[in-house]
PDB file of C-alpha atoms in Angstrom:
ATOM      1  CA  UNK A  21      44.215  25.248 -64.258  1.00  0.00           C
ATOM      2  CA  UNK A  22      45.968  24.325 -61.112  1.00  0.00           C
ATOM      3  CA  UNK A  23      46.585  26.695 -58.297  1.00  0.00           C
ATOM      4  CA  UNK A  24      50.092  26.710 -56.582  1.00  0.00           C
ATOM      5  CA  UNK A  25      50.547  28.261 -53.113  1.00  0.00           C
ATOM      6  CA  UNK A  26      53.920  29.185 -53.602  1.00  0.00           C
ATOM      7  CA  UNK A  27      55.953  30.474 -56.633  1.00  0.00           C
ATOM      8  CA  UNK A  28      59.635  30.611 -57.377  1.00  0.00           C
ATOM      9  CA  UNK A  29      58.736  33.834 -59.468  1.00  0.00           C
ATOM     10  CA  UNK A  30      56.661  35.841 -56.820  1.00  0.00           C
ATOM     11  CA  UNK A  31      58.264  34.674 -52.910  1.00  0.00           C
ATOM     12  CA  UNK A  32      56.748  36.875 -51.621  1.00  0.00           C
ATOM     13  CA  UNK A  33      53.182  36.784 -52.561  1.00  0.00           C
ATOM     14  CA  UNK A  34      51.516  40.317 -51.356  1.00  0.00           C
ATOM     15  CA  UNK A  35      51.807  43.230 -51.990  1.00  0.00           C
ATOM     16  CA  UNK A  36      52.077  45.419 -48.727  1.00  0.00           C
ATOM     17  CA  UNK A  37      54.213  48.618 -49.900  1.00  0.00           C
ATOM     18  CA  UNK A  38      55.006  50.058 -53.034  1.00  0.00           C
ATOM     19  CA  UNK A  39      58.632  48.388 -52.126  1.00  0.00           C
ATOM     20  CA  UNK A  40      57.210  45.214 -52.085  1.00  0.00           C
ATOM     21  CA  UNK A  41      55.685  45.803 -55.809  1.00  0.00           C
ATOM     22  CA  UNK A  42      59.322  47.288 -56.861  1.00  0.00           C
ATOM     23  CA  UNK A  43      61.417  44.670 -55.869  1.00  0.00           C
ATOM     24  CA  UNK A  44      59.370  42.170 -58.295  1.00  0.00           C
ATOM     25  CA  UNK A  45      59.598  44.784 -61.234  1.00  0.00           C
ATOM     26  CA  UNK A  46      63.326  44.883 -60.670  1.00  0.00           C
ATOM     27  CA  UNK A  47      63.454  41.626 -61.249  1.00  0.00           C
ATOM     28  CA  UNK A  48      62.388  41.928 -64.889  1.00  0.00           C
ATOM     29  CA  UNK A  49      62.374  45.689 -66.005  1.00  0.00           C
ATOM     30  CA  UNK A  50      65.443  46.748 -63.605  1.00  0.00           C
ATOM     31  CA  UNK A  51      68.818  46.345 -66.080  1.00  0.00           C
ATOM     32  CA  UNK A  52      66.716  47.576 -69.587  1.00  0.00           C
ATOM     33  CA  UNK A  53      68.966  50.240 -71.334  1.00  0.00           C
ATOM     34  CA  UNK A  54      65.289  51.652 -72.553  1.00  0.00           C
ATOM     35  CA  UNK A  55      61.856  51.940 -71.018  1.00  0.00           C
ATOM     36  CA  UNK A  56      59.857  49.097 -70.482  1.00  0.00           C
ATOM     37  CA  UNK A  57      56.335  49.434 -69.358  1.00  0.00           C
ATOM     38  CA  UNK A  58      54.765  46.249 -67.274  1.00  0.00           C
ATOM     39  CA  UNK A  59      51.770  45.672 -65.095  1.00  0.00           C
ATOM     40  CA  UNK A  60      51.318  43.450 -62.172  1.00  0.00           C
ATOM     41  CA  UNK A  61      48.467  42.053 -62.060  1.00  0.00           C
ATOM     42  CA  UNK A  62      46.942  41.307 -58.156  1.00  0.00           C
ATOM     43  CA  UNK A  63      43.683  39.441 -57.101  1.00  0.00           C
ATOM     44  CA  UNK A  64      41.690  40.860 -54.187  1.00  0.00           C
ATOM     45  CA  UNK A  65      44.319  40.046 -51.774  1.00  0.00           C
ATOM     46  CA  UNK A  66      46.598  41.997 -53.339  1.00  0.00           C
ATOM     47  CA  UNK A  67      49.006  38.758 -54.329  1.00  0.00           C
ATOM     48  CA  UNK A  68      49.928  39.003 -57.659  1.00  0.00           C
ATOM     49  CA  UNK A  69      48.911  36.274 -60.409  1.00  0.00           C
ATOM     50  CA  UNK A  70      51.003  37.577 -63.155  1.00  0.00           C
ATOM     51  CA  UNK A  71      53.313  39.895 -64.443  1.00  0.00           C
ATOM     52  CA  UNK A  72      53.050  41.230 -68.086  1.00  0.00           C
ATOM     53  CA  UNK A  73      55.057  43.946 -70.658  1.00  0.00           C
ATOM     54  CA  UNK A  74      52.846  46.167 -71.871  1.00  0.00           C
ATOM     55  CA  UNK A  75      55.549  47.547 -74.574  1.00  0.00           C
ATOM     56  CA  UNK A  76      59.176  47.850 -74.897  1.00  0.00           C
ATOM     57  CA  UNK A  77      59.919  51.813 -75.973  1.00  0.00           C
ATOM     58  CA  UNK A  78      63.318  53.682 -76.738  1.00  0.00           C
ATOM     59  CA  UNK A  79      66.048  54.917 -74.771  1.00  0.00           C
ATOM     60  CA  UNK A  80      63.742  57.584 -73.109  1.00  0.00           C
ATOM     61  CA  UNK A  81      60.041  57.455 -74.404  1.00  0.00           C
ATOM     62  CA  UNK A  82      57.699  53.915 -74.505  1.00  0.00           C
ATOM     63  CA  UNK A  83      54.042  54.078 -76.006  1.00  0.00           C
ATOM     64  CA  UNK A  84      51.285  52.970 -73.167  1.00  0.00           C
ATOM     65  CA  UNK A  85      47.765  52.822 -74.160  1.00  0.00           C
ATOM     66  CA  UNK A  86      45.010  51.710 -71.401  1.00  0.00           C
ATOM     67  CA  UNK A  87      43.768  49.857 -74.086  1.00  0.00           C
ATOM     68  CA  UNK A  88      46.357  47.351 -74.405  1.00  0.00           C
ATOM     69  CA  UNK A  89      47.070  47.548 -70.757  1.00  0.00           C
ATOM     70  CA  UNK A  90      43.689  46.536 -69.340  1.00  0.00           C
ATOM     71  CA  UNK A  91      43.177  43.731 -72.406  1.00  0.00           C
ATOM     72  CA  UNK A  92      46.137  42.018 -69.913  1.00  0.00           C
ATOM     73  CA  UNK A  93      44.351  42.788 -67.176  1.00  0.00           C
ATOM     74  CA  UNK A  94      41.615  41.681 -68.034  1.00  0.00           C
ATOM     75  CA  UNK A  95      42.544  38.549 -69.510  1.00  0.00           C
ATOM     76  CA  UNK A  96      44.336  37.823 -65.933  1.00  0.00           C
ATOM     77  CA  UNK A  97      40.869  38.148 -63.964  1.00  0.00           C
ATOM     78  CA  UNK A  98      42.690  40.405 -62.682  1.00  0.00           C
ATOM     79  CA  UNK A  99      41.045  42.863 -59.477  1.00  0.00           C
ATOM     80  CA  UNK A 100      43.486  45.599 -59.731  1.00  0.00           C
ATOM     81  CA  UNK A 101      47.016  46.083 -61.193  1.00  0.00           C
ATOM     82  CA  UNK A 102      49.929  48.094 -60.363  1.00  0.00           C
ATOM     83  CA  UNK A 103      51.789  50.078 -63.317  1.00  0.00           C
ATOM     84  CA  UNK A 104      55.509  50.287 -63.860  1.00  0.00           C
ATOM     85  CA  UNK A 105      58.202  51.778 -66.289  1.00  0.00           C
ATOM     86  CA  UNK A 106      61.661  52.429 -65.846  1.00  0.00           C
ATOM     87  CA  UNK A 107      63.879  55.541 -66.581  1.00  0.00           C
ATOM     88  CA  UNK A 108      66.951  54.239 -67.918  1.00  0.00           C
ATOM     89  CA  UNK A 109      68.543  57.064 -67.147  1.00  0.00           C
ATOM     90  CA  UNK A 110      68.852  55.941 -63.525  1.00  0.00           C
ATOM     91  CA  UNK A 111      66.273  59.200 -62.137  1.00  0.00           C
ATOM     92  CA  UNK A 112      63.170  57.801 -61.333  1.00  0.00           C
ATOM     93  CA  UNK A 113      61.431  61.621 -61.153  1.00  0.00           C
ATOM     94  CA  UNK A 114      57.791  61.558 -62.866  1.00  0.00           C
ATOM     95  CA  UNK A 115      57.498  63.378 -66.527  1.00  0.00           C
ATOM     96  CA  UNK A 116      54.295  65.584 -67.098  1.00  0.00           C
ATOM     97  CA  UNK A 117      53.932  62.693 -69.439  1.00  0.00           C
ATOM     98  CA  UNK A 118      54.210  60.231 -66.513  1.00  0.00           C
ATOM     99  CA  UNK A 119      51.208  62.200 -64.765  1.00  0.00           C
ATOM    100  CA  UNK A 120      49.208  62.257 -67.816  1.00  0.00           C
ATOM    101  CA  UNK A 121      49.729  58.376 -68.407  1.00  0.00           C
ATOM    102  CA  UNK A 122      49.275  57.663 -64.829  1.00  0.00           C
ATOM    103  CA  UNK A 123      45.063  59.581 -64.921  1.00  0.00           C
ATOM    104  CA  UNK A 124      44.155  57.731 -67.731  1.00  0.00           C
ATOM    105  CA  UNK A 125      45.111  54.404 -66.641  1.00  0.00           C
ATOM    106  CA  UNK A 126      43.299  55.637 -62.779  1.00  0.00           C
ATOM    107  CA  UNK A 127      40.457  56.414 -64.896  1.00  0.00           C
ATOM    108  CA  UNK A 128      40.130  53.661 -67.528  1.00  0.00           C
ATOM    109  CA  UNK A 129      40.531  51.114 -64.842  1.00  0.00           C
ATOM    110  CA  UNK A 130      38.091  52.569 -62.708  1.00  0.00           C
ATOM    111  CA  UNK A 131      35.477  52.665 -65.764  1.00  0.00           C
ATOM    112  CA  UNK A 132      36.552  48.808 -65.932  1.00  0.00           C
ATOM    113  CA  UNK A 133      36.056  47.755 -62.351  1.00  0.00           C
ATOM    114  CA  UNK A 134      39.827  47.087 -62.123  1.00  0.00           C
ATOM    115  CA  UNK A 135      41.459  49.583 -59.686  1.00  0.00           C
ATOM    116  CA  UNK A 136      45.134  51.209 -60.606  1.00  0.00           C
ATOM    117  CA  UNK A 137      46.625  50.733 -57.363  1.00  0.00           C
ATOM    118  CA  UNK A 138      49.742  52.986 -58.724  1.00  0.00           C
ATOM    119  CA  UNK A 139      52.256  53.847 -61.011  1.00  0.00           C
ATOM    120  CA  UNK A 140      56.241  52.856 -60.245  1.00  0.00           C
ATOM    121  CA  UNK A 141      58.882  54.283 -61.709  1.00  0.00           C
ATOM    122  CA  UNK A 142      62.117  52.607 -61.689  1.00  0.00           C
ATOM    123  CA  UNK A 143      65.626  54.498 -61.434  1.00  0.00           C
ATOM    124  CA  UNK A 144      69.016  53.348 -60.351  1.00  0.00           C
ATOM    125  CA  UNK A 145      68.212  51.265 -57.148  1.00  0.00           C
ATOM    126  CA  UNK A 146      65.350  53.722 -56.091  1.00  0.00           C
ATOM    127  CA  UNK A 147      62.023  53.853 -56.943  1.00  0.00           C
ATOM    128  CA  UNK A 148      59.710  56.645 -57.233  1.00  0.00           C
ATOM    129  CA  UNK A 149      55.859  55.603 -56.431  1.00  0.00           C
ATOM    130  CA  UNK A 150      53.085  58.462 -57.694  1.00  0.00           C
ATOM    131  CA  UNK A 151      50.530  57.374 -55.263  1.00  0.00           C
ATOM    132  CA  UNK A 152      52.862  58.092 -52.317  1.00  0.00           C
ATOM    133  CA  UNK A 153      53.692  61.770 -54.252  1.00  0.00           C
ATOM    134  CA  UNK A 154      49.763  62.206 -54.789  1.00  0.00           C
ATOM    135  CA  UNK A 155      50.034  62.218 -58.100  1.00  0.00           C
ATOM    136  CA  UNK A 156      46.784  59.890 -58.631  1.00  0.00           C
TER     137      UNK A 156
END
């Protein structure tokens, strides 16, 4: 395995902000006409070390299971992730669903040693970020 300091697919290499964490889930989740669920995965630096889909759904529903989420995780070494989906609908307002996803992934991860940072949801060039709404 070789190490690279930089990386044409992460420039910026920490996460700071919920922003920062955004703008690299736009990159690959931003223009889906239906949800798309990914995880970053961060070391304990908070830079990420990879990027993963955890499913591809329909036009407004995707199927997220902590099980399959952490397994990618897990096989990144990674020490905490950061969830995302996107609304294609453009509003990136949290569903009770959203909530409900957003606790079991806090509390999976936690079982696991690997911390849920938070949970983004994507909308039409706006974010919404559930830690910063204290919804985890």
């Amino acid at each position: 395995m070789v190490r690279e300091k930089t990386s044409l697919l992460y420039p910026n290499r920490l996460i700071r902000s919920p922003k920062d964490a955004a703008d690299i889930f736009r990159q690959f989740i931003g223009d889906c006409d239906r949800e798309s669920s990914c995880i970053l995965c961060l070391n304990t630096k908070n830079e990420p070390t990879a990027i993963h889909q955890v499913s591809s759904g329909s036009l407004n529903a995707s199927i997220v299971h902590p099980r399959e989420t952490f397994k990618l995780a897990i096989h990144a070494n990674s020490a905490s992730i950061i969830a995302c989906h996107n609304h294609p609908s453009g509003q990136p307002d949290p569903s009770p669903e959203d909530v409900e996803l957003t606790e079991r992934l806090r509390d999976s991860g936690y079982l696991l040693g690997i911390e849920l940072l938070d949970h983004l949801i994507l909308g039409d060039g706006t974010f919404c970020s559930m830690k910063e709404r204290g919804l985890m």
